Coordinates of C-alpha atoms in Angstrom, one line a residue:
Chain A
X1 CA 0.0 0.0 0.0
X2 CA 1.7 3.4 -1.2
X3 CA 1.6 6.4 1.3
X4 CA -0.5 9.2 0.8
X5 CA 0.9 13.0 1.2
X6 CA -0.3 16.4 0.9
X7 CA 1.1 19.2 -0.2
X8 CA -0.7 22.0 1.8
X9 CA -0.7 25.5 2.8
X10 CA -3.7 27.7 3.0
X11 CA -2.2 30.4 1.1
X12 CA -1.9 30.8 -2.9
X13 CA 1.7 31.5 -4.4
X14 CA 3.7 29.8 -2.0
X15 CA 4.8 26.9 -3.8
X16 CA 2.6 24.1 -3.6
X17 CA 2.6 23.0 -6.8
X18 CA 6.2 23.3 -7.6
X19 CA 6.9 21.5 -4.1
X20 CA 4.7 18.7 -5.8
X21 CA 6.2 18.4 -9.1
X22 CA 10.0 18.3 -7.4
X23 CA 9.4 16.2 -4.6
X24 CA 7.3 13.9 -7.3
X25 CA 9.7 14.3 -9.3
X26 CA 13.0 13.6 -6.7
X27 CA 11.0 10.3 -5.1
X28 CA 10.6 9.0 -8.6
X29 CA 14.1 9.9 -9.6
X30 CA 15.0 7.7 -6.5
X31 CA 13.2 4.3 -8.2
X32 CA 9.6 5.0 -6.2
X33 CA 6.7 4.9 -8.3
X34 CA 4.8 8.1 -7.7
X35 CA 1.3 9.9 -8.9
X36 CA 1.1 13.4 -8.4
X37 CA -2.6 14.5 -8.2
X38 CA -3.7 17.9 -9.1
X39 CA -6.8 18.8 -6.8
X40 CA -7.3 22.4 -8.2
X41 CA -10.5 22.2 -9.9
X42 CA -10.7 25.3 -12.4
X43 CA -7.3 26.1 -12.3
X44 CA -4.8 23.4 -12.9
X45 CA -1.2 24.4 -13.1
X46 CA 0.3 21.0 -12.3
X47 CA 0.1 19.8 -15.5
X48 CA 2.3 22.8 -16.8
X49 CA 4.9 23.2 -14.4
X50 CA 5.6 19.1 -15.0
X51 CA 5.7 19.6 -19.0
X52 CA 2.5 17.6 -19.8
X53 CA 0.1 20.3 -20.6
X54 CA -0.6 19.2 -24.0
X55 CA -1.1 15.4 -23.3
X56 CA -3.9 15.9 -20.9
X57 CA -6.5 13.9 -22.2
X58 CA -9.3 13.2 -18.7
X59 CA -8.7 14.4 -15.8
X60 CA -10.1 13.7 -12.3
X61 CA -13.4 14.9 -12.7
X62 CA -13.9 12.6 -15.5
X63 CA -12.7 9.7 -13.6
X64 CA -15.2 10.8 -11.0
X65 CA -18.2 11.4 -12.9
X66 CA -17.3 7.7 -14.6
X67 CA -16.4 9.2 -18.1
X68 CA -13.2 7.9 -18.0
X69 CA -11.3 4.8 -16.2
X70 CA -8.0 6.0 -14.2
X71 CA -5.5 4.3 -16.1
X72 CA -6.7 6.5 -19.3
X73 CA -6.6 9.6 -17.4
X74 CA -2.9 8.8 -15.7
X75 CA -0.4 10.8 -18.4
X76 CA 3.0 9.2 -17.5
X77 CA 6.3 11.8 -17.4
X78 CA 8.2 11.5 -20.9
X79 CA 11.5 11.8 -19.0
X80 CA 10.7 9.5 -15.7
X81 CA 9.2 6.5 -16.5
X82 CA 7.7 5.5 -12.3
X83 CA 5.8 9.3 -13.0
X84 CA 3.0 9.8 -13.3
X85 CA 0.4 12.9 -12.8
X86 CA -3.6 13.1 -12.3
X87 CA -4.4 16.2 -14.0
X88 CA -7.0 18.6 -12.7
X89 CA -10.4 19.2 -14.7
X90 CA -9.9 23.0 -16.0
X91 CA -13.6 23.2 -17.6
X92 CA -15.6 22.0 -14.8
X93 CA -17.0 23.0 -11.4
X94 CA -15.0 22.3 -8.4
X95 CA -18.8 20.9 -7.2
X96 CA -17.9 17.7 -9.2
X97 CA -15.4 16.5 -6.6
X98 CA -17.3 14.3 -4.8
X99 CA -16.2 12.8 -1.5
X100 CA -17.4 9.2 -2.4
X101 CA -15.4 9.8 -5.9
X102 CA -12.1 11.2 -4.6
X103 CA -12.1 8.2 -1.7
X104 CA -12.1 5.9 -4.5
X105 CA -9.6 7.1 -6.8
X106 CA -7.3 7.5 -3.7
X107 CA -7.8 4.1 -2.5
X108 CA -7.3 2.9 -6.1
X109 CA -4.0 5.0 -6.5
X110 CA -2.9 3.4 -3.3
X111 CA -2.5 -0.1 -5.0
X112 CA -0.4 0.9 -7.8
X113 CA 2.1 3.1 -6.3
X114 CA 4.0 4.1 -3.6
X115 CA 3.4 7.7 -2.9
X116 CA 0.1 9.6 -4.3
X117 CA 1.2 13.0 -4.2
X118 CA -1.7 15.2 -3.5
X119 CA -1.4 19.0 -4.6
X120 CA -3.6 20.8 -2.8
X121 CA -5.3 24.2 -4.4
X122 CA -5.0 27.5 -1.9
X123 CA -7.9 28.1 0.6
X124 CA -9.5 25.7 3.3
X125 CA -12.7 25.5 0.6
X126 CA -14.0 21.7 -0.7
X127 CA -10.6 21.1 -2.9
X128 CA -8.0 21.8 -0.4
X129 CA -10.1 19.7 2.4
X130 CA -10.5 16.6 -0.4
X131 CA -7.0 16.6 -0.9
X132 CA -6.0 16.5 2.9
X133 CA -8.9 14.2 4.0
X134 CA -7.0 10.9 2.9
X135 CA -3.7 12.1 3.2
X136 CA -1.1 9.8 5.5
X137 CA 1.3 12.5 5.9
X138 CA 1.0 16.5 5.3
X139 CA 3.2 18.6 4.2
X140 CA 2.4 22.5 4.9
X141 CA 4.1 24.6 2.3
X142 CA 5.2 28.2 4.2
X143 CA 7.0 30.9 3.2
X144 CA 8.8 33.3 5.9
X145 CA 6.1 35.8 6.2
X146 CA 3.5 36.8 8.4
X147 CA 0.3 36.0 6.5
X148 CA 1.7 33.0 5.3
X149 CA 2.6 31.5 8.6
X150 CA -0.9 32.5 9.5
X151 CA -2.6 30.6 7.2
X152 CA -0.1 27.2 7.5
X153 CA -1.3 27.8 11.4
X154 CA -5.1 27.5 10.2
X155 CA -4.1 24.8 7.9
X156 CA -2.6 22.5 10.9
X157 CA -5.7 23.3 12.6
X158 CA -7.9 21.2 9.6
X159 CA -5.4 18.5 9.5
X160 CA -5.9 17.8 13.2
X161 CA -9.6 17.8 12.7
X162 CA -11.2 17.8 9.1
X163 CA -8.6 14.4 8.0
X164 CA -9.5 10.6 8.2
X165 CA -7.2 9.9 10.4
X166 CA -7.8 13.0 13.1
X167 CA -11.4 11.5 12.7
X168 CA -10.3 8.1 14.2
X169 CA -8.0 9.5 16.9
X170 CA -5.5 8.7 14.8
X171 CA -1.9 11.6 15.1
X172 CA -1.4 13.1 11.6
X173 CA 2.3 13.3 10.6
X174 CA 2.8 17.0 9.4
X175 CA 6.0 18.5 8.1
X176 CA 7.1 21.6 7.6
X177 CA 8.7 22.7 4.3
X178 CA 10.0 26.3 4.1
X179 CA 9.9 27.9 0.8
X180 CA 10.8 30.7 -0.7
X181 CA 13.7 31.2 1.5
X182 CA 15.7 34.3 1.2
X183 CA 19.1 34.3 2.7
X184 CA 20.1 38.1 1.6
X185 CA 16.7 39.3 3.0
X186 CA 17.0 36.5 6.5
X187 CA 20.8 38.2 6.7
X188 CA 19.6 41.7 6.8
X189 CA 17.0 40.8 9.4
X190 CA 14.0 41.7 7.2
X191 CA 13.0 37.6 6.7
X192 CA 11.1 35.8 10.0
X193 CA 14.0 33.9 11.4
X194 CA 13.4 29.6 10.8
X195 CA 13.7 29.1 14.5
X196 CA 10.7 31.7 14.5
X197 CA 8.7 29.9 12.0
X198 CA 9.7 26.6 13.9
X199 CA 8.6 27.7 16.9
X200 CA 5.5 29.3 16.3
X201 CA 3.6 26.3 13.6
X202 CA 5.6 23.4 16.3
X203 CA 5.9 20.6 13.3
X204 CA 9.3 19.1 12.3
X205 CA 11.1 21.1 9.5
X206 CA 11.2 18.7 5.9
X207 CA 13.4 21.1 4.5
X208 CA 14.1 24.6 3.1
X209 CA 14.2 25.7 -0.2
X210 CA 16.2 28.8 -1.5
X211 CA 14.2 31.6 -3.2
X212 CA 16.0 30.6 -6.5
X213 CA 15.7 31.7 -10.3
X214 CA 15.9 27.9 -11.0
X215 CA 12.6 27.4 -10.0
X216 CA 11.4 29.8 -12.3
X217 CA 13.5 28.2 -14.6
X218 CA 12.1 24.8 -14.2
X219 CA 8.3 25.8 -14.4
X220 CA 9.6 27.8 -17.8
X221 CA 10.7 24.3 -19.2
X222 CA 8.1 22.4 -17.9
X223 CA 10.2 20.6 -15.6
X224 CA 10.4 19.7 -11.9
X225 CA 13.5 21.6 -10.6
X226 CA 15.4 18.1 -9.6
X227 CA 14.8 17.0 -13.5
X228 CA 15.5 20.8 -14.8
X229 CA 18.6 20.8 -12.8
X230 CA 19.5 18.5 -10.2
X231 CA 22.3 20.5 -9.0
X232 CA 21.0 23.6 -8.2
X233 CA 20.5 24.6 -4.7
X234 CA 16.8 24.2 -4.4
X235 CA 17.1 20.4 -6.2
X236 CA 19.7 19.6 -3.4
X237 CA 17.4 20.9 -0.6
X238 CA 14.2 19.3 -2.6
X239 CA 16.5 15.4 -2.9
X240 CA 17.5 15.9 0.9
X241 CA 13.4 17.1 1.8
X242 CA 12.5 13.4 0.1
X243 CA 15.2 11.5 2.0
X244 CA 14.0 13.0 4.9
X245 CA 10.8 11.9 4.0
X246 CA 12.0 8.6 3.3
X247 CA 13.4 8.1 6.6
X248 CA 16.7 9.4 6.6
X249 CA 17.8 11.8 9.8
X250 CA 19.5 14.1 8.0
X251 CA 20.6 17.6 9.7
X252 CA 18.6 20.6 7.8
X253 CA 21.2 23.5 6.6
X254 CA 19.9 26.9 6.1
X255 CA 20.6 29.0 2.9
X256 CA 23.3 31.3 3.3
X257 CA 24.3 30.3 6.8
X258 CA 27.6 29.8 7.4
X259 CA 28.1 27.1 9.6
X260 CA 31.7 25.8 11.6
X261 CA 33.4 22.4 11.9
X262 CA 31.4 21.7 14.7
X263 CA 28.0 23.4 13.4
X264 CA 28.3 20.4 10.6
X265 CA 27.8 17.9 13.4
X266 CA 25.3 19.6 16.0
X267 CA 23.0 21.3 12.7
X268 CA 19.6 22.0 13.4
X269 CA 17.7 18.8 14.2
X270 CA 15.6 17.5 11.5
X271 CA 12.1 16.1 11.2
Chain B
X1 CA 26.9 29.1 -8.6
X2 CA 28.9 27.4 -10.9
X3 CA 30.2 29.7 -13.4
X4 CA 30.4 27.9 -16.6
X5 CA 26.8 26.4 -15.9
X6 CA 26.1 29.9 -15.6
X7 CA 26.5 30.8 -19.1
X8 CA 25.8 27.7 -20.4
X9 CA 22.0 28.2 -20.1
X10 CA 19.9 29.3 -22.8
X11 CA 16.7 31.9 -21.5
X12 CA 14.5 29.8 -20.5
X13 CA 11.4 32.6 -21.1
X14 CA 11.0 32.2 -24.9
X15 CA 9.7 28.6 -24.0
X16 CA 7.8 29.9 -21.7
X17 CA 6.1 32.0 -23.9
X18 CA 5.9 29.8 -26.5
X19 CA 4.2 26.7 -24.3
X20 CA 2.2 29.3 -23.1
X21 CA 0.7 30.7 -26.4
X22 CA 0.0 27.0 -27.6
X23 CA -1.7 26.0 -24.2
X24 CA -3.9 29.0 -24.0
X25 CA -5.1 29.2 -27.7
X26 CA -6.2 25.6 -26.9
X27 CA -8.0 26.6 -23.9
X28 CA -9.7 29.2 -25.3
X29 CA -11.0 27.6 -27.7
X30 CA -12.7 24.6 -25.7
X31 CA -14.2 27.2 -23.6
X32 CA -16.2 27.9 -26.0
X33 CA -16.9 24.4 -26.4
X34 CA -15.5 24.2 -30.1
X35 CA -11.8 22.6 -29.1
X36 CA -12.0 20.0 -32.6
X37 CA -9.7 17.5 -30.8
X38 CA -12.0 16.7 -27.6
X39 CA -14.9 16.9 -30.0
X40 CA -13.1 14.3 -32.5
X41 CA -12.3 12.2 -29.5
X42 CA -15.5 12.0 -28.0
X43 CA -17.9 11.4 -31.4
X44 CA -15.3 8.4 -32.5
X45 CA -15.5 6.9 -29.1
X46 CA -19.3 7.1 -29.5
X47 CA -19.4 5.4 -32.8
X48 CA -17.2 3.2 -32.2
X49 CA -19.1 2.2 -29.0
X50 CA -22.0 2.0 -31.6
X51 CA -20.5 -1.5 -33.3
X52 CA -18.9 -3.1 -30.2
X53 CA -18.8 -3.1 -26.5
X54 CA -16.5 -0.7 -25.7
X55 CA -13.9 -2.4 -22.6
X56 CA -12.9 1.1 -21.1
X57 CA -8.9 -0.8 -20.7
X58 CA -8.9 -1.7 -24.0
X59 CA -8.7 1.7 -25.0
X60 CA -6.2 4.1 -25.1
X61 CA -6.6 7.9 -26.1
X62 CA -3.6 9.8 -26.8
X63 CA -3.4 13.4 -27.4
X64 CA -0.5 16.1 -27.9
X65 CA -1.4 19.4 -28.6
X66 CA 0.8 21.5 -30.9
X67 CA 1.0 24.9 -32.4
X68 CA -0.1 24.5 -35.8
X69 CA -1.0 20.5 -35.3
X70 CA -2.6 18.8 -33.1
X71 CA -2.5 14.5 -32.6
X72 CA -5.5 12.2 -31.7
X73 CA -4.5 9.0 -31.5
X74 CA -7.4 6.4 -30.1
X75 CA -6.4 3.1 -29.7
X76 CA -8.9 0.3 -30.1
X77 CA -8.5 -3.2 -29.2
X78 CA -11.0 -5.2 -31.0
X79 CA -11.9 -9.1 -30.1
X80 CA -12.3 -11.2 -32.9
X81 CA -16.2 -11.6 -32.0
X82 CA -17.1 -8.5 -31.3
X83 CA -19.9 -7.6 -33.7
X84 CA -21.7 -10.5 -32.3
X85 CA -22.0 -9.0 -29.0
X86 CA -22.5 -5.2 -30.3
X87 CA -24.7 -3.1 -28.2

């Protein structure tokens, strides 16, 4: 049975989706087979940030509604073969997610793979609780700023409560992945500090990803940034983020930070 | 940053703008439900489902969406008896 995450935040524009296509992307690249699901009905992006925009043929809704069977809506990645996304429906009415529809095509996803991957769209409205309600793990997408932090805090709120698993007393693992990360701005002072963010949302840091012009790069190409270029400092932070997730205890390293000999052994502790 | 990757890289905006262009004139044209290739797709699924019992996994739709073409590729698998069990 594959593991169910979502990518979560509250707020629009903090990098969801591009968090879904790398970490997708970087699990997959490590030999996992992986379906990233698009839940934002009306205004899909997934599909164009991971290249496939002109091979969507059904999407979810069509599953759904029974128009299509999920292996004919599935589009697997050109370059990564264990890839595979679950586009969004861009025509129809969010109202066509039903909760009976998206329990199935979770449960069926489940089988075949070993992480679904669920993108969440921004606000705490029908997609965004859909796409946590199944979810094993959550991973809440915040950028170092007030009204972001705000809205991850109302966000942990709903996974404790609205989720299967909060309904059957069950804990919910949440992570924290900090994105858009600014180490010019976080030197000067003018960036809330990580052990601020830490402190204040209390869930285990995944990982922090460097305000970089590769990621603008990547969604330009159509590629994940760990496919566009795995090198690049917000790849590295993305392939660490998925070991992490994988199980790995793996000290987090902040952008920009210098650190000492012995700041390489006692880093920051990791989720 | 490496240096010589650096300079390397090509702009990545002009693809930007051009995946963009072909994406959107697509989508603007299915909103007003006239997109040819979802039409095409969905009237030969009907009449093929017209002669024979149409197995949803025997059927493959492919689709790739260019500038000045566009590719429909359906996929049929058809059993050897299958007009005697048309719908």
């Amino acid at each position: 049975m594959g593991k169910v995450i979502v990518v979560t935040s509250g707020k629009g524009g903090v990098g969801k989706t591009t968090s879904s296509a790398a970490l997708g992307a970087a699990l997959a690249q490590n030999g996992e087979k992986v379906v990233v699901v698009d839940f934002d009905v009306g205004l899909r992006n997934l599909d164009l940030v991971m290249g496939a925009e002109r091979r969507v043929v059904y999407d979810l809704v069509n599953v759904i509604q029974g128009e299509a069977k999920l292996t004919q809506a599935l589009i697997r990645d050109k370059r990564l073969e264990s890839l595979y996304l679950l586009p969004a429906s861009q025509t129809r009415d969010k109202d066509n997610l039903t909760a009976d529809g998206v329990e199935k095509v979770i449960a069926a996803l489940k089988k075949s793979f070993d992480w679904v991957i669920c993108d969440s769209p921004a606000g705490i409205e029908r997609g965004a609780t859909l796409a946590m309600r199944h979810a094993d793990i959550a991973i809440v997408v915040t950028n170092p700023e007030v009204s972001s932090v705000r809205d991850s805090d109302r966000i942990i709120g709903l996974l404790d409560s609205k989720t299967l698993k909060a309904e059957n007393g069950e804990r919910m693992e949440k992570h924290l992945l900090l994105t858009r990360y600014d180490p010019v701005r976080a030197e000067r002072g003018d960036m809330l500090k990580v052990d601020d963010v830490l402190e204040i949302l209390s869930i285990p840091l995944l990982g922090i990803i460097p305000e970089s012009m590769d990621v603008l790069r990547a969604s330009n190409l159509g590629s994940p940034v760990t496919l566009a270029d795995g090198r690049s400092a917000p790849a590295v932070a993305y392939f660490d983020a998925v070991r992490r997730l994988r199980g790995e205890t793996l000290a987090v390293a902040v952008p920009g930070e210098k650190r000492g000999f012995f700041g390489k052994f006692f880093g920051r502790k990791a989720a | 940053m490496n240096l010589r990757r650096f300079f390397s890289r090509s702009q990545s905006a002009p693809a930007a703008r051009e995946r963009l262009q072909v994406l959107l004139a697509h989508e603007r044209a299915s909103a007003g439900g006239s997109d040819l290739v979802t039409k095409l797709r969905d009237e030969i699924l009907r009449v093929i489902s017209k002669h024979m019992q149409i197995d949803d996994d025997k059927v493959t739709v492919r689709m790739e969406r260019g500038p000045q073409v566009s590719t429909l590729a359906v996929d049929v698998e058809i059993p050897f008896d299958a007009d005697k069990k048309a719908a």
